[in-house]
Coordinates of C-alpha atoms and ligand atoms in Angstrom, one line a residue:
M506 CA -37.7 24.5 14.6
S507 CA -37.5 24.7 11.0
V508 CA -37.8 21.5 9.0
G509 CA -34.5 19.9 8.3
A510 CA -32.3 21.9 10.7
P511 CA -30.7 19.6 13.2
G512 CA -31.7 20.3 16.9
K513 CA -29.1 20.9 19.6
A514 CA -29.1 17.3 20.7
E515 CA -28.8 16.0 17.1
R516 CA -25.9 18.5 16.4
K517 CA -24.1 17.1 19.5
T518 CA -24.4 13.5 18.3
A519 CA -23.6 14.3 14.6
K520 CA -19.9 13.4 15.0
P521 CA -18.7 11.4 12.0
R522 CA -18.7 7.8 12.9
L523 CA -15.3 6.1 12.9
L524 CA -14.9 3.3 10.5
P525 CA -15.4 -0.1 12.3
G526 CA -11.9 -1.0 13.6
L527 CA -10.7 2.4 14.3
A528 CA -12.4 3.1 17.7
V529 CA -11.0 2.1 21.0
K530 CA -14.2 0.1 21.7
D531 CA -13.4 -2.0 18.7
G532 CA -10.1 -3.0 20.5
L533 CA -7.8 -0.4 18.7
I534 CA -4.3 -0.4 20.1
R535 CA -1.9 2.1 18.5
H536 CA 1.1 0.8 16.9
P537 CA 4.5 1.9 18.3
F538 CA 5.1 3.7 14.9
D539 CA 2.2 6.0 15.6
L540 CA 3.1 6.6 19.2
E541 CA 6.7 7.5 18.2
F542 CA 5.8 9.8 15.3
G543 CA 2.5 11.2 16.3
V544 CA 0.6 10.0 13.2
R545 CA -2.4 7.8 12.7
T546 CA -2.0 4.6 10.8
S547 CA -3.1 1.9 13.2
G548 CA -6.2 -0.3 13.1
L549 CA -7.6 -3.3 11.3
I550 CA -10.7 -2.7 9.0
A551 CA -12.2 -5.7 7.4
G552 CA -12.8 -5.3 3.6
R553 CA -16.7 -5.5 4.1
H554 CA -16.5 -2.2 6.1
L555 CA -14.6 -0.4 3.3
N556 CA -17.4 0.6 1.1
A557 CA -16.7 3.6 -1.1
G558 CA -19.6 3.0 -3.5
H559 CA -17.1 1.8 -6.2
R560 CA -17.5 -1.2 -8.4
H561 CA -14.1 -2.4 -7.1
D562 CA -15.2 -2.4 -3.3
R563 CA -15.9 -6.1 -3.4
H564 CA -12.2 -6.8 -4.2
V565 CA -10.9 -4.8 -1.3
T566 CA -9.1 -7.2 1.1
A567 CA -8.8 -5.1 4.4
Y568 CA -7.0 -2.2 5.8
Y569 CA -3.9 -2.9 8.0
A570 CA -0.6 -1.0 7.9
I571 CA 2.7 -2.5 6.9
A572 CA 5.2 -3.4 9.6
P573 CA 8.0 -0.9 9.3
S574 CA 10.7 -3.7 9.5
V575 CA 9.0 -5.6 6.6
F576 CA 9.0 -2.4 4.5
R577 CA 12.6 -1.8 5.1
G578 CA 13.4 -5.4 4.4
I579 CA 11.7 -5.5 1.0
L580 CA 13.5 -2.3 0.1
V581 CA 16.8 -3.9 0.9
R582 CA 15.8 -6.9 -1.3
W583 CA 14.7 -4.6 -4.1
R584 CA 18.1 -2.7 -4.1
Q585 CA 19.8 -6.1 -4.4
C586 CA 17.8 -6.7 -7.6
R587 CA 19.8 -4.2 -9.7
P588 CA 17.2 -1.5 -10.5
I589 CA 17.9 -0.1 -13.9
A590 CA 18.3 3.4 -12.6
P591 CA 19.5 5.1 -9.3
I592 CA 16.8 5.3 -6.7
D593 CA 16.4 9.1 -7.2
A594 CA 15.0 8.4 -10.8
Y595 CA 12.2 6.2 -9.3
T596 CA 8.7 7.3 -8.3
F597 CA 7.4 5.1 -5.4
V598 CA 3.7 4.4 -5.9
D599 CA 1.6 2.7 -3.2
L600 CA -1.5 1.3 -4.7
G601 CA -3.9 0.8 -1.8
A602 CA -2.1 3.4 0.4
G603 CA -4.7 3.3 3.3
M604 CA -3.7 5.8 6.0
G605 CA -0.2 6.1 4.4
R606 CA 2.3 4.2 6.6
A607 CA 4.2 2.9 3.7
L608 CA 4.3 6.4 2.2
L609 CA 5.8 7.9 5.3
L610 CA 8.4 5.2 5.5
A611 CA 9.1 5.6 1.7
A612 CA 9.7 9.4 2.2
S613 CA 12.9 8.8 4.1
Y614 CA 14.4 7.2 0.9
P615 CA 15.8 9.5 -1.9
F616 CA 13.0 8.6 -4.4
R617 CA 12.1 11.1 -7.1
A618 CA 8.6 11.3 -5.5
V619 CA 6.3 9.3 -3.3
V620 CA 2.7 8.8 -4.4
G621 CA -0.3 7.1 -2.7
V622 CA -3.6 6.0 -4.2
E623 CA -6.5 5.0 -2.0
L624 CA -10.0 4.1 -2.9
H625 CA -11.7 4.9 0.5
P626 CA -12.1 8.6 1.1
T627 CA -11.9 8.4 4.9
L628 CA -8.5 6.5 4.8
A629 CA -7.3 8.9 2.0
R630 CA -8.1 12.0 4.3
I631 CA -6.3 10.5 7.2
A632 CA -3.4 9.7 5.0
R633 CA -3.3 13.4 3.8
R634 CA -3.2 14.5 7.4
N635 CA -0.3 12.2 8.1
L636 CA 1.6 13.5 5.1
V637 CA 1.1 17.2 6.4
L638 CA 2.5 16.1 9.8
W639 CA 5.4 14.3 8.2
R640 CA 6.4 17.4 6.2
A641 CA 5.9 19.7 9.1
A642 CA 8.2 17.6 11.2
G643 CA 10.8 17.8 8.5
R644 CA 10.8 14.0 7.8
A645 CA 9.8 14.1 4.2
R646 CA 12.9 14.1 2.1
V647 CA 11.0 14.1 -1.2
P648 CA 7.8 15.3 -2.7
M649 CA 4.7 13.4 -1.5
H650 CA 1.2 13.1 -3.1
M651 CA -2.0 11.4 -2.1
H652 CA -4.8 10.6 -4.5
C653 CA -8.3 9.3 -3.6
R654 CA -9.2 7.0 -6.6
D655 CA -9.2 3.4 -7.9
A656 CA -5.7 2.1 -8.3
A657 CA -6.9 0.3 -11.5
D658 CA -7.3 3.7 -13.3
F659 CA -4.4 5.4 -12.0
P660 CA -1.9 6.5 -14.7
L661 CA 1.6 5.9 -13.7
P662 CA 4.0 8.9 -14.0
P663 CA 6.7 9.0 -16.6
G664 CA 10.2 7.4 -15.8
P665 CA 11.0 4.4 -13.7
C666 CA 8.2 3.4 -11.2
L667 CA 8.5 1.3 -8.0
I668 CA 4.9 -0.1 -7.3
F669 CA 4.2 -1.1 -3.7
L670 CA 1.4 -3.5 -3.0
F671 CA 0.5 -4.7 0.5
N672 CA -2.1 -7.2 -0.5
P673 CA -4.6 -4.5 -1.2
F674 CA -7.1 -6.2 -3.7
G675 CA -8.2 -9.5 -5.3
A676 CA -7.1 -10.9 -8.6
P677 CA -9.6 -9.2 -11.0
V678 CA -8.2 -5.7 -10.0
L679 CA -4.5 -7.0 -10.2
R680 CA -5.2 -8.6 -13.7
R681 CA -6.6 -5.3 -14.9
L682 CA -3.7 -3.3 -13.7
L683 CA -1.2 -5.7 -15.4
R684 CA -3.1 -5.3 -18.6
V685 CA -3.1 -1.5 -18.5
W686 CA 0.7 -1.4 -17.6
K687 CA 1.5 -3.7 -20.5
Q688 CA -0.3 -1.4 -22.9
N689 CA 1.3 1.7 -21.4
F690 CA 4.9 0.5 -20.9
P691 CA 5.7 -1.1 -24.3
D692 CA 8.9 0.9 -24.7
R693 CA 9.7 1.1 -21.0
A694 CA 11.0 -2.4 -20.4
G695 CA 12.7 -2.5 -17.0
Q696 CA 11.1 0.7 -15.8
L697 CA 8.4 -0.9 -13.7
D698 CA 9.2 -2.8 -10.5
I699 CA 6.6 -4.3 -8.3
L700 CA 7.1 -5.0 -4.5
Y701 CA 4.4 -7.4 -3.4
V702 CA 3.9 -7.9 0.4
N703 CA 1.6 -10.7 1.6
D704 CA 1.5 -11.9 -2.1
E705 CA -1.8 -13.8 -2.0
Q706 CA -2.3 -13.3 -5.8
K707 CA 1.3 -13.9 -6.8
N708 CA 0.0 -16.5 -9.4
V709 CA -1.6 -13.7 -11.4
L710 CA 1.8 -12.1 -11.7
R711 CA 3.6 -15.4 -12.4
C712 CA 1.3 -16.3 -15.2
E713 CA 1.5 -12.9 -16.9
P714 CA 4.1 -12.9 -19.7
G715 CA 6.6 -10.1 -19.7
F716 CA 6.9 -9.9 -15.9
E717 CA 10.0 -11.5 -14.4
R718 CA 10.1 -12.7 -10.7
L719 CA 13.3 -11.4 -9.1
F720 CA 12.6 -12.5 -5.5
S721 CA 10.2 -14.7 -3.7
G722 CA 10.5 -15.5 0.1
Q723 CA 9.6 -14.5 3.6
I724 CA 10.7 -11.2 5.0
R725 CA 10.9 -11.2 8.8
R726 CA 9.2 -8.8 11.1
S727 CA 11.6 -7.2 13.8
H728 CA 10.9 -8.6 17.3
A729 CA 9.4 -5.3 18.2
D730 CA 7.0 -5.3 15.1
A731 CA 6.1 -8.9 15.7
V732 CA 5.2 -8.2 19.3
A733 CA 3.2 -5.1 18.3
D734 CA 1.3 -6.8 15.5
R735 CA 0.5 -9.8 17.5
T736 CA -0.8 -7.7 20.4
I737 CA -2.8 -5.5 18.1
L738 CA -4.4 -8.4 16.1
T739 CA -5.1 -10.5 19.2
Q740 CA -7.0 -7.5 20.7
Q741 CA -8.7 -6.7 17.4
P742 CA -9.4 -9.9 15.6
G743 CA -10.6 -9.3 12.0
G744 CA -10.5 -13.0 11.1
E745 CA -8.9 -12.1 7.8
Y746 CA -5.3 -11.2 8.6
A747 CA -2.9 -12.9 11.0
A748 CA 0.6 -11.7 11.6
P749 CA 3.2 -14.4 11.9
G750 CA 6.8 -13.5 12.3
W751 CA 7.2 -12.8 8.5
E752 CA 5.4 -11.8 5.5
D753 CA 5.4 -13.8 2.2
C754 CA 6.8 -11.3 -0.4
S755 CA 7.8 -11.2 -4.0
I756 CA 9.4 -8.7 -6.5
Y757 CA 8.7 -8.5 -10.2
R758 CA 10.1 -6.5 -13.1
W759 CA 8.4 -5.7 -16.3
K760 CA 10.8 -6.9 -19.0
G761 CA 8.5 -6.3 -22.1
E762 CA 6.6 -9.0 -24.0
T763 CA 9.1 -9.1 -26.9
Q764 CA 12.1 -9.8 -24.6
G765 CA 12.1 -13.4 -25.5
L766 CA 12.1 -12.6 -29.3
R767 CA 15.0 -10.1 -28.9
D768 CA 17.3 -12.5 -26.9
Ligands
SAM1190 C1 -3.6 -3.9 3.5 S1 -4.0 -2.1 3.3 C2 -2.4 -1.5 2.9 C3 -2.1 -0.1 3.4 C4 -0.8 0.6 3.1 N1 -0.3 0.3 1.8 C5 0.3 0.2 4.1 O1 1.2 -0.7 3.6 O2 0.3 0.6 5.1 C6 -4.8 -2.2 1.6 C7 -5.5 -0.8 1.3 O3 -5.8 -1.0 -0.2 C8 -7.0 -0.2 -0.4 N2 -7.5 -0.6 -1.8 C9 -8.2 -1.8 -2.0 N3 -8.6 -1.8 -3.4 C10 -8.2 -0.6 -3.9 C11 -8.3 0.0 -5.1 N4 -8.9 -0.7 -6.1 N5 -7.9 1.3 -5.4 C12 -7.2 1.9 -4.3 N6 -7.1 1.4 -3.0 C13 -7.5 0.2 -2.9 C14 -7.8 -0.5 0.8 O4 -8.9 0.4 1.0 C15 -6.8 -0.6 1.9 O5 -6.7 0.7 2.6

């Protein structure tokens, strides 16, 4: 056998290892969303297992997909906050998109486009596959794009943007994002809205001049989602995420730093 060539037995066992939390032996139970639509978004992966070799790895919280009812609930709240333009002018951007469940849900709204950004290559690959399935099934109403990169360096597209954050990272990354956005949106007051679910770092946003809080409160899971998430998380305890009957959420709008001076 030549040096370096894998033997037959090796080749057999050389299947890529699933990330911890994505195997049935880890207690994985598929969420009803996946069973209904034939996609793959279930699983709880602790942040310590999401190592992409990036300097921001240490700020990753965990992977867990949004409850569909909470996603729809925060979209209802946002539309009550009088966005400055019709929904079809907005690009929806999920920073920390994971396997893409929020993107799939967003693609049923008439956004201009739906964009996902995920740091971990395995999750981004699974998300891309889900997007392909979604399009093939005719469920994507709008263009969908997936990028594997650090959210902190992702340039937002022109025009109004709706940012979606499901508690993806810690305060240092969020602070950096706010700094970049403030530099890039000096003349775009009102064009940047942020939906923040499980808003653990909400104080970072609250302390940042120029961002106005439009909503803060609990958004309830539907009964079906509450049962599903409770069952999944009991079976697959990660110790870092518990799913009560609601998520603490907030919504912010970039008003521009000079707003106070103009008024
Ligand atoms: C709680 S999951 C949310 C998944 C998805 N947004 C959803 O709602 O279904 C958070 C995700 O953020 C990703 N993430 C954390 N830090 C990131 C960063 N700096 N850039 C891009 N993605 C990041 C994690 O890898 C994880 O997949």
